[in-house]
Short mmCIF file of C-alpha atoms in Angstrom, two decimals:
data_model
loop_
_atom_site.label_atom_id
_atom_site.label_comp_id
_atom_site.label_asym_id
_atom_site.label_seq_id
_atom_site.Cartn_x
_atom_site.Cartn_y
_atom_site.Cartn_z
CA MET A 15 -6.49 -1.67 -37.61
CA SER A 16 -6.45 2.11 -38.03
CA HIS A 17 -7.01 4.49 -35.12
CA PRO A 18 -8.51 7.93 -35.98
CA LEU A 19 -6.29 10.76 -34.82
CA SER A 20 -7.09 12.14 -31.39
CA ALA A 21 -7.59 15.85 -30.77
CA VAL A 22 -4.07 15.96 -29.27
CA SER A 23 -2.56 14.41 -32.40
CA GLN A 24 -4.50 16.80 -34.64
CA MET A 25 -2.96 19.68 -32.69
CA LEU A 26 0.50 18.11 -33.05
CA GLU A 27 0.04 17.73 -36.82
CA ARG A 28 0.00 21.49 -37.24
CA ASN A 29 3.26 21.70 -35.27
CA GLN A 30 5.12 18.99 -37.14
CA ALA A 31 7.96 21.30 -38.11
CA LEU A 32 9.11 21.01 -34.48
CA PHE A 33 9.90 17.31 -35.00
CA GLU A 34 11.50 17.42 -38.47
CA GLY A 35 14.98 15.93 -38.65
CA LYS A 36 15.03 15.07 -34.94
CA SER A 37 16.10 11.89 -33.22
CA LEU A 38 12.75 11.64 -31.46
CA LEU A 39 11.50 9.58 -28.52
CA VAL A 40 7.70 9.37 -28.12
CA CYS A 41 6.03 7.97 -25.00
CA GLY A 42 3.06 8.36 -22.65
CA ALA A 43 -0.67 8.09 -23.40
CA LEU A 44 -0.42 6.68 -26.94
CA GLU A 45 -3.81 5.96 -28.51
CA ASP A 46 -3.70 6.47 -32.28
CA ASP A 47 -1.56 6.10 -35.42
CA TYR A 48 0.12 9.52 -35.22
CA PRO A 49 3.58 8.03 -34.43
CA ARG A 50 3.49 6.47 -37.90
CA GLU A 51 3.34 10.00 -39.35
CA LEU A 52 6.26 11.03 -37.17
CA ALA A 53 8.28 8.10 -38.55
CA GLY A 54 8.29 9.89 -41.91
CA ILE A 55 9.26 13.26 -40.42
CA ALA A 56 11.85 12.55 -37.73
CA ARG A 57 15.41 11.57 -38.61
CA GLU A 58 15.08 8.67 -36.16
CA LEU A 59 12.09 7.55 -34.12
CA MET A 60 11.62 5.41 -31.03
CA VAL A 61 8.13 4.86 -29.58
CA PHE A 62 8.10 3.56 -26.01
CA THR A 63 4.83 2.22 -24.65
CA THR A 64 3.77 0.52 -21.45
CA ASP A 65 0.50 -0.59 -23.15
CA TYR A 66 0.68 -4.05 -24.72
CA SER A 67 -2.55 -3.56 -26.64
CA TYR A 68 -1.17 -0.42 -28.31
CA PHE A 69 2.14 -2.21 -29.00
CA LEU A 70 0.31 -5.01 -30.84
CA THR A 71 -1.61 -2.56 -33.05
CA GLN A 72 1.55 -0.65 -34.08
CA GLN A 73 4.19 -3.38 -34.18
CA GLU A 74 3.72 -4.28 -37.85
CA ALA A 75 3.91 -0.65 -39.03
CA LEU A 76 6.73 0.51 -36.75
CA GLY A 77 8.79 -2.67 -36.33
CA GLU A 78 11.88 -2.09 -34.21
CA ARG A 79 10.92 1.57 -33.74
CA ILE A 80 8.38 0.61 -31.04
CA HIS A 81 9.37 -0.86 -27.68
CA PHE A 82 7.03 -2.31 -25.05
CA GLY A 83 8.21 -2.56 -21.46
CA HIS A 84 8.41 -1.00 -18.01
CA GLU A 85 11.78 0.68 -18.59
CA LEU A 86 13.79 2.00 -21.53
CA GLY A 87 17.49 2.13 -20.72
CA GLY A 88 20.75 2.86 -22.49
CA GLU A 89 22.93 5.86 -23.26
CA ALA A 90 21.81 9.39 -24.19
CA ARG A 91 20.77 9.16 -27.84
CA PHE A 92 17.73 11.39 -28.49
CA ASP A 93 17.62 15.13 -29.17
CA ALA A 94 13.84 15.45 -28.71
CA LEU A 95 11.15 13.94 -26.47
CA LEU A 96 7.39 14.01 -27.05
CA LEU A 97 5.52 12.95 -23.91
CA LEU A 98 1.76 12.53 -24.32
CA LEU A 99 0.52 13.23 -20.83
CA PRO A 100 -0.81 10.13 -19.05
CA LYS A 101 -3.88 10.29 -16.82
CA ALA A 102 -1.82 9.72 -13.66
CA LYS A 103 0.59 12.58 -12.91
CA ALA A 104 2.74 10.12 -10.93
CA GLU A 105 3.21 8.11 -14.13
CA ALA A 106 4.16 11.29 -16.04
CA ARG A 107 6.84 12.08 -13.44
CA PHE A 108 8.08 8.48 -13.64
CA LEU A 109 8.35 8.60 -17.44
CA LEU A 110 10.16 11.96 -17.42
CA ALA A 111 12.67 10.71 -14.85
CA MET A 112 13.23 7.52 -16.86
CA VAL A 113 13.75 9.12 -20.27
CA ALA A 114 15.65 12.28 -19.25
CA PRO A 115 18.98 10.37 -19.07
CA LEU A 116 18.37 9.21 -22.66
CA LEU A 117 18.30 12.80 -23.97
CA HIS A 118 21.29 14.80 -25.16
CA PRO A 119 22.01 18.10 -23.34
CA GLY A 120 19.79 20.84 -24.77
CA ALA A 121 17.29 18.33 -26.18
CA ASP A 122 13.76 19.55 -26.87
CA ILE A 123 11.13 18.33 -24.39
CA PHE A 124 7.53 18.52 -25.59
CA LEU A 125 4.51 17.71 -23.42
CA ALA A 126 1.10 17.46 -25.08
CA GLY A 127 -2.31 16.56 -23.71
CA ASP A 128 -5.98 17.28 -23.20
CA ASN A 129 -6.77 20.36 -21.10
CA ASN A 130 -9.16 18.25 -19.01
CA GLY A 131 -6.32 15.83 -18.30
CA GLY A 132 -4.13 18.29 -16.46
CA ILE A 133 -1.84 19.41 -19.29
CA ASN A 134 -2.02 22.99 -18.02
CA GLY A 135 0.16 21.89 -15.11
CA ALA A 136 2.79 20.64 -17.57
CA ASP A 137 5.11 23.57 -16.94
CA LYS A 138 5.59 22.31 -13.37
CA LEU A 139 6.27 18.77 -14.62
CA ILE A 140 8.92 19.91 -17.09
CA ALA A 141 10.49 22.56 -14.84
CA PRO A 142 12.92 20.20 -13.02
CA TYR A 143 14.39 19.23 -16.41
CA ALA A 144 13.93 22.27 -18.62
CA GLY A 145 13.95 25.46 -16.58
CA LYS A 146 11.19 27.74 -17.94
CA PRO A 147 8.98 25.86 -20.43
CA VAL A 148 6.61 27.76 -22.72
CA LYS A 149 3.20 26.95 -24.20
CA ARG A 150 3.73 26.45 -27.94
CA ASP A 151 0.15 25.88 -28.98
CA SER A 152 -3.39 25.47 -27.73
CA ALA A 153 -6.12 24.04 -29.95
CA ARG A 154 -9.07 21.63 -29.83
CA ARG A 155 -9.02 21.90 -26.01
CA CYS A 156 -5.45 20.59 -26.00
CA SER A 157 -2.09 22.22 -25.30
CA LEU A 158 1.56 21.74 -26.24
CA TYR A 159 4.42 22.79 -23.94
CA HIS A 160 8.10 23.03 -24.86
CA GLY A 161 11.34 23.29 -22.92
CA GLU A 162 15.02 22.41 -23.41
CA LEU A 163 16.87 19.88 -21.27
CA CYS A 164 19.20 21.39 -18.70
CA GLU A 165 22.14 19.61 -17.11
CA PRO A 166 22.67 17.71 -14.90
CA VAL A 167 20.21 14.82 -15.15
CA THR A 168 19.86 12.44 -12.20
CA PRO A 169 20.48 8.79 -13.15
CA PHE A 170 17.29 6.73 -13.18
CA LEU A 171 16.90 3.88 -10.70
CA LEU A 172 13.68 1.89 -10.96
CA ASP A 173 13.76 0.92 -7.28
CA ASP A 174 13.46 4.61 -6.32
CA TRP A 175 9.97 4.63 -7.86
CA LEU A 176 8.56 1.55 -6.13
CA SER A 177 6.00 2.15 -3.41
CA GLN A 178 5.50 -0.51 -0.73
CA TYR A 179 2.80 -1.22 1.84
CA GLN A 180 1.63 -4.05 4.06
CA CYS A 181 -1.72 -5.60 3.25
CA GLN A 182 -3.82 -7.79 5.57
CA ILE A 183 -6.65 -9.75 3.92
CA GLY A 184 -8.29 -12.07 6.44
CA ASP A 185 -5.51 -14.30 7.73
CA THR A 186 -3.23 -13.48 4.80
CA GLN A 187 -0.55 -10.80 5.11
CA LEU A 188 1.35 -9.53 2.09
CA THR A 189 3.92 -6.93 1.14
CA ILE A 190 2.72 -5.08 -1.96
CA GLN A 191 5.18 -3.32 -4.27
CA ALA A 192 4.02 -1.09 -7.12
CA LEU A 193 5.20 1.40 -9.71
CA PRO A 194 3.40 4.74 -10.28
CA GLY A 195 -0.05 4.73 -11.84
CA VAL A 196 -0.67 1.02 -11.22
CA PHE A 197 -4.01 -0.09 -9.76
CA SER A 198 -3.71 -0.80 -6.01
CA ALA A 199 -0.36 1.04 -5.96
CA SER A 200 -0.92 2.67 -2.57
CA GLU A 201 -3.62 0.59 -0.86
CA LEU A 202 -5.97 -2.30 -1.44
CA ASP A 203 -9.23 -1.11 -2.97
CA LEU A 204 -12.59 -1.99 -1.40
CA GLY A 205 -13.76 -4.03 -4.39
CA SER A 206 -10.76 -6.35 -4.26
CA LYS A 207 -11.24 -6.76 -0.50
CA MET A 208 -14.83 -7.89 -1.06
CA LEU A 209 -13.77 -10.24 -3.86
CA LEU A 210 -11.04 -11.88 -1.77
CA ALA A 211 -13.41 -12.29 1.18
CA ASN A 212 -15.78 -14.33 -0.99
CA LEU A 213 -13.45 -16.85 -2.62
CA PRO A 214 -13.25 -20.50 -1.54
CA ALA A 215 -10.12 -22.64 -1.27
CA MET A 216 -8.82 -23.44 -4.76
CA ASN A 217 -6.65 -25.92 -6.60
CA GLY A 218 -5.72 -26.51 -10.23
CA THR A 219 -5.04 -23.50 -12.47
CA LEU A 220 -5.99 -19.88 -11.88
CA LEU A 221 -5.98 -16.79 -14.10
CA ASP A 222 -5.78 -13.36 -12.43
CA PHE A 223 -6.96 -11.03 -15.21
CA GLY A 224 -5.91 -7.36 -15.00
CA CYS A 225 -3.49 -8.16 -12.18
CA GLY A 226 -2.40 -4.57 -11.36
CA ALA A 227 0.06 -4.67 -8.46
CA GLY A 228 -0.52 -8.41 -8.12
CA VAL A 229 -2.63 -8.41 -4.96
CA ILE A 230 -5.35 -10.90 -5.99
CA GLY A 231 -3.05 -13.48 -7.58
CA SER A 232 -0.55 -13.22 -4.73
CA VAL A 233 -3.19 -13.62 -2.01
CA LEU A 234 -4.62 -16.68 -3.75
CA ALA A 235 -1.15 -18.17 -4.33
CA LYS A 236 -0.33 -17.74 -0.63
CA ARG A 237 -3.69 -19.14 0.56
CA ASN A 238 -3.56 -22.10 -1.85
CA PRO A 239 0.06 -23.37 -2.07
CA GLY A 240 -0.74 -25.94 -4.77
CA LEU A 241 -2.47 -23.44 -7.05
CA ASP A 242 -0.87 -22.83 -10.47
CA VAL A 243 -1.31 -19.04 -10.90
CA THR A 244 -1.08 -17.00 -14.11
CA MET A 245 -1.32 -13.20 -13.88
CA VAL A 246 -1.94 -11.00 -16.93
CA ASP A 247 -2.25 -7.30 -17.69
CA ILE A 248 -1.73 -5.02 -20.69
CA ASN A 249 0.27 -2.52 -18.61
CA ALA A 250 4.01 -3.18 -18.35
CA LEU A 251 4.24 -1.19 -15.09
CA ALA A 252 1.55 -3.44 -13.60
CA LEU A 253 3.36 -6.58 -14.76
CA GLU A 254 6.64 -5.47 -13.18
CA SER A 255 4.75 -4.51 -10.01
CA SER A 256 3.21 -7.99 -9.87
CA ARG A 257 6.64 -9.58 -10.32
CA ARG A 258 7.99 -7.45 -7.46
CA THR A 259 5.02 -8.28 -5.22
CA LEU A 260 5.46 -12.01 -5.85
CA ALA A 261 9.19 -11.81 -5.14
CA ALA A 262 8.69 -9.75 -1.96
CA ASN A 263 6.45 -12.52 -0.58
CA GLY A 264 8.43 -15.54 -1.77
CA LEU A 265 5.64 -16.55 -4.17
CA LYS A 266 5.71 -17.90 -7.71
CA ALA A 267 3.35 -17.32 -10.64
CA GLN A 268 3.51 -16.84 -14.38
CA VAL A 269 3.26 -13.12 -15.24
CA LEU A 270 2.38 -12.32 -18.85
CA ALA A 271 1.52 -9.39 -21.09
CA SER A 272 -1.78 -10.19 -22.77
CA ASP A 273 -4.43 -8.16 -24.60
CA VAL A 274 -7.43 -9.89 -23.02
CA TYR A 275 -6.75 -13.55 -23.97
CA SER A 276 -4.22 -12.90 -26.78
CA ALA A 277 -1.30 -14.63 -24.99
CA LEU A 278 -3.37 -17.38 -23.33
CA PRO A 279 -3.90 -20.48 -25.49
CA GLY A 280 -4.75 -22.81 -22.58
CA ARG A 281 -7.74 -23.22 -20.26
CA PHE A 282 -8.06 -22.48 -16.55
CA ASP A 283 -10.02 -24.05 -13.72
CA ARG A 284 -10.65 -20.63 -12.18
CA ILE A 285 -10.61 -17.07 -13.48
CA VAL A 286 -10.70 -14.31 -10.86
CA SER A 287 -10.65 -10.58 -11.54
CA ASN A 288 -11.39 -7.07 -10.44
CA PRO A 289 -11.64 -6.13 -14.11
CA PRO A 290 -10.34 -2.75 -15.25
CA PHE A 291 -12.70 -0.31 -16.94
CA HIS A 292 -10.75 2.97 -16.96
CA ALA A 293 -8.49 3.98 -19.83
CA GLY A 294 -7.19 7.49 -20.41
CA LEU A 295 -9.69 10.26 -19.68
CA LYS A 296 -12.69 8.26 -20.82
CA THR A 297 -14.29 5.12 -19.45
CA HIS A 298 -13.89 2.09 -21.71
CA TYR A 299 -15.72 -1.19 -21.28
CA ALA A 300 -14.92 -3.06 -24.51
CA ALA A 301 -11.92 -5.06 -23.25
CA THR A 302 -13.73 -6.18 -20.09
CA GLU A 303 -16.90 -7.07 -22.01
CA THR A 304 -14.76 -9.21 -24.35
CA PHE A 305 -13.05 -10.77 -21.33
CA LEU A 306 -16.41 -11.74 -19.81
CA ALA A 307 -18.09 -12.94 -23.01
CA GLU A 308 -15.13 -15.10 -24.09
CA ALA A 309 -14.34 -16.49 -20.63
CA PRO A 310 -16.17 -19.83 -21.18
CA ARG A 311 -13.79 -20.66 -24.06
CA HIS A 312 -10.85 -20.29 -21.66
CA LEU A 313 -12.27 -22.27 -18.76
CA ALA A 314 -11.92 -25.99 -18.17
CA HIS A 315 -14.94 -28.27 -17.66
CA HIS A 316 -16.81 -27.12 -14.53
CA GLY A 317 -14.63 -23.99 -14.46
CA THR A 318 -15.72 -20.78 -12.73
CA LEU A 319 -15.31 -17.06 -13.26
CA THR A 320 -15.53 -14.80 -10.19
CA ILE A 321 -15.38 -11.01 -10.52
CA VAL A 322 -16.15 -7.92 -8.50
CA ALA A 323 -17.72 -4.90 -10.20
CA ASN A 324 -19.16 -1.50 -9.38
CA LEU A 325 -22.95 -1.53 -9.26
CA PHE A 326 -23.25 0.85 -12.23
CA LEU A 327 -21.37 -1.55 -14.54
CA ARG A 328 -23.79 -3.63 -16.64
CA TYR A 329 -21.86 -6.89 -16.51
CA GLN A 330 -24.59 -9.20 -15.21
CA PRO A 331 -26.45 -9.47 -18.57
CA ILE A 332 -23.17 -10.36 -20.33
CA LEU A 333 -22.42 -13.03 -17.74
CA GLU A 334 -25.93 -14.47 -17.93
CA ALA A 335 -25.74 -14.61 -21.73
CA SER A 336 -22.33 -16.30 -21.67
CA PHE A 337 -22.70 -18.80 -18.79
CA PRO A 338 -25.41 -21.31 -17.88
CA ARG A 339 -25.26 -20.18 -14.23
CA THR A 340 -24.47 -16.79 -12.69
CA GLU A 341 -25.08 -15.82 -9.06
CA ILE A 342 -24.39 -12.78 -6.87
CA ARG A 343 -22.14 -13.99 -4.04
CA ALA A 344 -21.91 -10.67 -2.17
CA ALA A 345 -23.15 -7.10 -2.51
CA ASP A 346 -23.11 -3.75 -0.74
CA THR A 347 -23.96 -0.19 -1.76
CA LYS A 348 -21.00 0.01 -4.18
CA PHE A 349 -19.99 -3.46 -5.40
CA ARG A 350 -21.22 -6.90 -6.37
CA VAL A 351 -19.28 -10.16 -6.52
CA TYR A 352 -20.49 -12.37 -9.38
CA ARG A 353 -19.70 -16.06 -9.73
CA SER A 354 -20.41 -17.69 -13.09
CA SER A 355 -19.94 -21.40 -13.72
CA LEU A 356 -20.06 -23.81 -16.67
#
């Protein structure tokens, strides 16, 4: 599937001479096929992504030149970095800290992004690594900043970037651990609280879709010791956060990268979710709408789907079209909890 070039990538196209002959690492908010163009320009190319959906769309074209995960380690081996600014500044700082040790001294550091996404603060992001960065270009409401890596670079330790907090949900207490930019990284959101307050005791198999820092799946695993829990997300930082949360609480679950149901051939007795609807600077609903519409095919006989959603999200018609029964289990001025059953 081809992805039309974003405005950021169109700006980068007119600056391609900057990447010619480089051993180039590309990471951040990847959303189109532009890295394929860079593969024909750079001497060597590595694309690092934390987005499993993006990885799947580019894997055939890029092969071993694309890596999906929560960390890219190894020795210094790149002489240029192109970071496409993620929505969360905390994630941008995390990525810079992680990849800086992989760059040779004096390597070029490029930051590109949408002006509405905070790229005009990029000079402050690069400054700890590259002294005085400069703006190389500005076009199509996007900007490109450039600096050169200064020595010394602090070694990267993943544990330094984990946040931790205590979470009390009813009678259940948990320790939550999360990496930057992950949903529920600093506190439990109100929607998930409402969802967890309206779930019965469970047994059998459970899918926690869009697991984020692992709060929902971990709470349900702790409340229901016999429950067989599977937690999925497309974000590698979320998946590692969920693994850390489970470990911190002595809990066990299967944690998988999956683009909606792509990695899930089986069926579940229960699916529970605070489904994600934000991606990049825009609001995207397609993945969640697919998740809801296809849920019956991934539920066992008499299975149920329970979700929480903001009032403005038009999920109820999808649920009612997909399931024989849908009811509102709880509601306030911001959220609704829907329970759909076969």
